[in-house]
Short mmCIF file of C-alpha atoms in Angstrom, two decimals:
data_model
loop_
_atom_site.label_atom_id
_atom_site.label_comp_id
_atom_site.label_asym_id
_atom_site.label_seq_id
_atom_site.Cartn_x
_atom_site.Cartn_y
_atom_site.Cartn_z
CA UNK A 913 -271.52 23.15 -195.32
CA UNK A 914 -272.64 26.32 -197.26
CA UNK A 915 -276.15 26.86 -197.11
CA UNK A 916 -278.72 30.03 -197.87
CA UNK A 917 -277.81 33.19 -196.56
CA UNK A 918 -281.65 33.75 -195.58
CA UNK A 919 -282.04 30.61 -193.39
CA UNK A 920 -281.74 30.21 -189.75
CA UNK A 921 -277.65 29.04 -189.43
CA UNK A 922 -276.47 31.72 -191.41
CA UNK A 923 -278.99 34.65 -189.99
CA UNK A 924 -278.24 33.67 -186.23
CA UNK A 925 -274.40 33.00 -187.40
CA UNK A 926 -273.89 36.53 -188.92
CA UNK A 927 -276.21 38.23 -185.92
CA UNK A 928 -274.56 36.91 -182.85
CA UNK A 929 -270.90 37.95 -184.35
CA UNK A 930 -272.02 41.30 -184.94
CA UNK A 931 -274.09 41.21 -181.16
CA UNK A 932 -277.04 41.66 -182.61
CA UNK A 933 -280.22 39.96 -181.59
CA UNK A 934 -281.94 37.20 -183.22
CA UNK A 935 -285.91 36.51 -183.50
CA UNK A 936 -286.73 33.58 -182.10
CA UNK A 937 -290.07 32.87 -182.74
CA UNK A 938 -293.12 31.03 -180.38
CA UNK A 939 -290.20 31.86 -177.90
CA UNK A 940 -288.02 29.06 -178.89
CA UNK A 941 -290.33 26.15 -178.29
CA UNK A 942 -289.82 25.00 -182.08
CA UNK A 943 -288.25 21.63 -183.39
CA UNK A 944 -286.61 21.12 -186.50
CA UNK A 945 -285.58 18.26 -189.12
CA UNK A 946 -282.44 20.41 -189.56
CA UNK A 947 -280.39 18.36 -192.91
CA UNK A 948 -276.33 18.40 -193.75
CA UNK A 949 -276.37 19.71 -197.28
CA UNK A 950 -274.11 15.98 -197.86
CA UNK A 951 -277.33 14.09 -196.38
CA UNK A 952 -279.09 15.74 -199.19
CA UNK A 953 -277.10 15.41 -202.15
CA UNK A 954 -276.66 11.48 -201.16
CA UNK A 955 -280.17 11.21 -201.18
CA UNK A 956 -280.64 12.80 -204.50
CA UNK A 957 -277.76 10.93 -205.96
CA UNK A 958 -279.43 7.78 -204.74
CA UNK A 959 -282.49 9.05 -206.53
CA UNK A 960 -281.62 10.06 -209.96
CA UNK A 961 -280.15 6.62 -211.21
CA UNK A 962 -283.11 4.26 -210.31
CA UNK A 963 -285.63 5.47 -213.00
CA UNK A 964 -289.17 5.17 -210.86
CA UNK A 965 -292.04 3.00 -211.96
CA UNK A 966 -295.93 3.55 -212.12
CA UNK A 967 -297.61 2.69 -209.45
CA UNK A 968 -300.01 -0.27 -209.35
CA UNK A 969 -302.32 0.36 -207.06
CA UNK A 970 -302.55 3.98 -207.47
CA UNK A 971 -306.42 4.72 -207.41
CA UNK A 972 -307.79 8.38 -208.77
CA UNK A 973 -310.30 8.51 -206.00
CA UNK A 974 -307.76 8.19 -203.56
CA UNK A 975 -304.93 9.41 -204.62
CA UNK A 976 -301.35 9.13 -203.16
CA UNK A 977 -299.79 12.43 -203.74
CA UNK A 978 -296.05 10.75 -203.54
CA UNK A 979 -296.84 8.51 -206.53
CA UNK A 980 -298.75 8.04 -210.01
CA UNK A 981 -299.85 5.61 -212.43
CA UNK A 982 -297.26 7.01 -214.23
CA UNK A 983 -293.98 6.88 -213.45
CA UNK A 984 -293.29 9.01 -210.93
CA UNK A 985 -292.10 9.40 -207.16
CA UNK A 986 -291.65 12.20 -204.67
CA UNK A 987 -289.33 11.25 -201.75
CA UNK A 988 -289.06 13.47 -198.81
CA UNK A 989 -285.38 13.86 -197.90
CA UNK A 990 -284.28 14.76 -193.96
CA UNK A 991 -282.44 13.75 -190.84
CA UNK A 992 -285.35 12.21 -189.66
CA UNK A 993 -283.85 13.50 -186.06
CA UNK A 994 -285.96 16.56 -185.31
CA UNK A 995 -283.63 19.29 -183.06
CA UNK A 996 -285.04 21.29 -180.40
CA UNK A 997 -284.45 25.60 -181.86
CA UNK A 998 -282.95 26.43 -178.11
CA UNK A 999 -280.29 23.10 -178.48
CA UNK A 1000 -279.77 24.16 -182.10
CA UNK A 1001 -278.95 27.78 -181.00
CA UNK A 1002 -276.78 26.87 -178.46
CA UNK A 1003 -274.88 24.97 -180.83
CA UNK A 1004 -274.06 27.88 -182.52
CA UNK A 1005 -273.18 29.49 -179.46
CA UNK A 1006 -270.61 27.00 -178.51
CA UNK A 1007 -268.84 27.08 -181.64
CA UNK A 1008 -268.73 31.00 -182.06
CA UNK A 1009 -267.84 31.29 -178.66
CA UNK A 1010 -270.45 33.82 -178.41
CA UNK A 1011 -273.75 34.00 -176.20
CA UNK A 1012 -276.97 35.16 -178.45
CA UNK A 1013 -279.11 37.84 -177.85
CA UNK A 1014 -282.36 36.84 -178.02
CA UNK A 1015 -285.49 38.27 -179.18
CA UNK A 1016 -288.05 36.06 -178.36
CA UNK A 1017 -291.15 36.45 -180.31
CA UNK A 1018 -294.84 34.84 -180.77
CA UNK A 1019 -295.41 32.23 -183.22
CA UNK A 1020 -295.76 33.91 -186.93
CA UNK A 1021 -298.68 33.31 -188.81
CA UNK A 1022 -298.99 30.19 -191.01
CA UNK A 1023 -295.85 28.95 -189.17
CA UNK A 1024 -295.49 25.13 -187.53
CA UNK A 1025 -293.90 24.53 -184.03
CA UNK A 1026 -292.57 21.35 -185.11
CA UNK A 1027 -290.89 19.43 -188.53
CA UNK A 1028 -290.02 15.86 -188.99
CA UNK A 1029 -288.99 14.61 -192.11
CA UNK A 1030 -291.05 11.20 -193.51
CA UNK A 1031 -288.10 8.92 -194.69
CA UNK A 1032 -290.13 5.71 -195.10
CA UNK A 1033 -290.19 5.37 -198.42
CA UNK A 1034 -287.00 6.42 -199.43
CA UNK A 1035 -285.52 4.22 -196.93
CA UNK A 1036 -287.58 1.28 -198.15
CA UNK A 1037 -286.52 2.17 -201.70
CA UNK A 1038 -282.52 3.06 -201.40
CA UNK A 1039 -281.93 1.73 -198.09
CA UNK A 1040 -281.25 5.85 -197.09
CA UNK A 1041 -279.45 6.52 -193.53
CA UNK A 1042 -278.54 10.39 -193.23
CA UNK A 1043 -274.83 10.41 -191.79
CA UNK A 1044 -274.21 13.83 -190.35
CA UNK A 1045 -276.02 15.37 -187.06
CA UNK A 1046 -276.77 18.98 -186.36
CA UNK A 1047 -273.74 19.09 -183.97
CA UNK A 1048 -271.31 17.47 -186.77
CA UNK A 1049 -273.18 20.19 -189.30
CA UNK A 1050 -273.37 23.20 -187.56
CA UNK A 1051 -269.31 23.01 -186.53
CA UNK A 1052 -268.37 22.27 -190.07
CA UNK A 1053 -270.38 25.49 -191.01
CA UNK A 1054 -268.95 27.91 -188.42
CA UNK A 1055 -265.83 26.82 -189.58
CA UNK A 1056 -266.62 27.69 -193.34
CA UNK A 1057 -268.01 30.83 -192.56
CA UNK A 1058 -265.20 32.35 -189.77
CA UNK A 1059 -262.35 30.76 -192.53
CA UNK A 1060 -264.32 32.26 -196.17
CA UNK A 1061 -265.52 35.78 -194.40
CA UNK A 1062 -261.79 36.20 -192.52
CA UNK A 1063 -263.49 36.22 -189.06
CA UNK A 1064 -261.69 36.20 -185.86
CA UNK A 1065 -263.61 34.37 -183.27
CA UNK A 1066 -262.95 36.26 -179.90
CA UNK A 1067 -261.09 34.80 -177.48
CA UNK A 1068 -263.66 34.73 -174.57
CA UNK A 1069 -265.06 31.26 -175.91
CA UNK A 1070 -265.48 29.90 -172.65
CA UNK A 1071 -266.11 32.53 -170.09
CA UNK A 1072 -268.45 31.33 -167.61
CA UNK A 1073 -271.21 30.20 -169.70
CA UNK A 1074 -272.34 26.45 -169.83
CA UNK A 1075 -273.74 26.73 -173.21
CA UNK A 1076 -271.13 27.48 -174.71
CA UNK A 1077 -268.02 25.58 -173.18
CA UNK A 1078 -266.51 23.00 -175.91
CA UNK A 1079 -264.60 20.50 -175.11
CA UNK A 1080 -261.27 19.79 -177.53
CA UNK A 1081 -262.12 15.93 -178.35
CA UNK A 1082 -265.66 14.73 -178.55
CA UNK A 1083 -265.46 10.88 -176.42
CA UNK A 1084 -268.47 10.18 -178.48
CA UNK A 1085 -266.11 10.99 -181.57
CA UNK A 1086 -264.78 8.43 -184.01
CA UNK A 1087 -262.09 10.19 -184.73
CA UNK A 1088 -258.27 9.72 -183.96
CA UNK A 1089 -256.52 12.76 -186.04
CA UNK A 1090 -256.10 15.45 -183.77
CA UNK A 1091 -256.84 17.90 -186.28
CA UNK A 1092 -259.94 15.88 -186.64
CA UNK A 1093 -260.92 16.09 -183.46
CA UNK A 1094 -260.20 19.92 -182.61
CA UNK A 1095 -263.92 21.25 -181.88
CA UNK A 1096 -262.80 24.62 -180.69
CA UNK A 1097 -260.39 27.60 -181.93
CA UNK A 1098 -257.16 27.89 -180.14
CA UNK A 1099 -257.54 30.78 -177.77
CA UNK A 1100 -255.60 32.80 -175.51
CA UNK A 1101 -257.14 33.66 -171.81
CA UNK A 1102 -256.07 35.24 -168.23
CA UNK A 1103 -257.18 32.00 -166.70
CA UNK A 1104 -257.32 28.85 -167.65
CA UNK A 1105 -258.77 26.02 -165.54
CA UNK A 1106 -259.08 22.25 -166.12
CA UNK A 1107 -262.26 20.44 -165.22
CA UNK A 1108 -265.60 22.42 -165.15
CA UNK A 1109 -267.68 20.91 -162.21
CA UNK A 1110 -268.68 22.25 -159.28
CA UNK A 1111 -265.15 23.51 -157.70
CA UNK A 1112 -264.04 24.61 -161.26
CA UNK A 1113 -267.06 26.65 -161.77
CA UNK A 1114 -267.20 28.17 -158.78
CA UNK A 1115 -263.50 29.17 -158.65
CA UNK A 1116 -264.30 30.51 -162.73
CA UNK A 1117 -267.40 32.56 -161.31
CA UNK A 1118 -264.96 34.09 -158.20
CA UNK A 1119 -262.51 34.85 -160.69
CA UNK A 1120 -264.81 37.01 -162.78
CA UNK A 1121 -266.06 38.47 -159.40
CA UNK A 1122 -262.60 39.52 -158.46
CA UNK A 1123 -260.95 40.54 -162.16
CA UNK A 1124 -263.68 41.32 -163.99
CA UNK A 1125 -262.42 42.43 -166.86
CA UNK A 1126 -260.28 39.34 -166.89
CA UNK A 1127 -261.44 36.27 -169.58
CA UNK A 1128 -261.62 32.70 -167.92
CA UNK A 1129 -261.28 29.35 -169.85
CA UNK A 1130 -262.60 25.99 -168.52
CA UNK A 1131 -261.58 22.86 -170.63
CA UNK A 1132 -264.31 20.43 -169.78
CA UNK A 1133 -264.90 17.09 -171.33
CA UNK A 1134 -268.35 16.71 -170.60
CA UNK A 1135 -270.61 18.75 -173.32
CA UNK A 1136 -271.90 20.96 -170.54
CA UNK A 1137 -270.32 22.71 -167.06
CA UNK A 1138 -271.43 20.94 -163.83
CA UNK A 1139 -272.24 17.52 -164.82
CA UNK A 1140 -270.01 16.03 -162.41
CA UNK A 1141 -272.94 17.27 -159.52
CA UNK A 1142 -275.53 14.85 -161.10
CA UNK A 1143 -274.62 11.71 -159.31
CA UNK A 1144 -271.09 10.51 -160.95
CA UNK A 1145 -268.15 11.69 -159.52
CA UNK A 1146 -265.20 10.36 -157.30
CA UNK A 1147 -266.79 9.76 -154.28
CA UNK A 1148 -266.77 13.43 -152.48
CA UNK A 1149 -269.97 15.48 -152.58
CA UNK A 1150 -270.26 18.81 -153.15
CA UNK A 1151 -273.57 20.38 -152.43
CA UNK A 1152 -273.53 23.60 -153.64
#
């Protein structure tokens, strides 16, 4: 999962730890073709043992930038699953345990609000299917960096904030290892509570009223607090 120290997961990674704030620019309305670093190196593997072929139809006065009469391809390599920045963000949030600061900025100059990776042709050609998704990618990362820079995650993970409760086993998840499955650090709180909907939640936020200096844990399965007020639950209704 390693990556460049200058872009975006390792920036907002190193900020939030150190509660610092991070720019987000055209006030997070961006998307992004975010790639695993495996996606890419599969594709380029792919790649580099089919020798490419000249191009028959390739006409000088309209070229195809991608291809040649000689032989010669370029292949744009993504997820083809564009990310919203915010969602991105508070993926990183849920694995650090950490809420970001946010600077929220104006668009920079010669910037794009949105990225999405062309795979047609190298799907056509090698039959390409990335494999990992930016949740997948961005735990395996936080993992690499809080294991190779000796960080200890605090052990607040989970107090009171929706974006960044975890729960332990992804339902979604293939999975059956539980060390495979473990999604967030083992943490120590003053109060730990099972099931974040509506009564959890609100006993979590009186909790904090009353001890406030006091850290509160909610193990939830669902991705996010609350869900359980959207129209599933167990047949009692709480409005409020």
């Amino acid at each position: 999962p390693w990556g460049r120290p200058d872009m975006a997961l390792f920036l907002f990674t190193k900020a939030i730890l150190a509660s610092e704030p991070i720019d987000v620019y055209n006030h997070g309305d961006m998307v992004r073709d975010f790639t695993y670093i495996d996606d890419i190196v599969k594709g380029v593997t792919l790649i580099v043992v089919k020798s490419p072929k000249p191009d028959p139809e390739w006409d000088g006065d309209h070229p195809d930038p991608a291809s040649s009469s000689a032989p010669y391809r370029i292949y744009n390599i993504g997820s083809n699953a564009p990310v919203k920045l915010m969602a991105y963000i508070r993926e990183i949030e849920k694995n650090l345990g950490m809420q970001a600061k946010l600077n929220l900025m104006p668009m920079q100059d010669g910037d794009v609000r949105k990225s999405h990776a062309d795979l047609a042709d190298l799907i056509k050609d090698f039959d390409y299917t990335p494999q990992w998704s930016v949740k997948e990618g961005v735990k395996n990362f936080i993992q690499w960096y809080t294991d190779y820079y000796k960080v200890n995650l605090p052990t607040h993970w989970a107090e009171i904030n929706p974006a960044i409760i975890s729960s332990f086993r992804d339902p979604t998840s293939t999975n059956t290892s539980p060390h495979q499955a473990r999604q967030a650090p083992m943490t120590k709180a003053d109060f730990l509570l099972i099931g974040g909907g509506i009564i959890g939640i609100s006993i979590a936020r009186e909790l904090k009223k009353r001890y406030p200096d006091s850290s509160v844990c909610i193990l939830e399965k669902e991705p996010e607090c609350g869900l359980h007020a959207s129209g599933r639950n167990s047949g009692v209704l709480h409005a409020g």
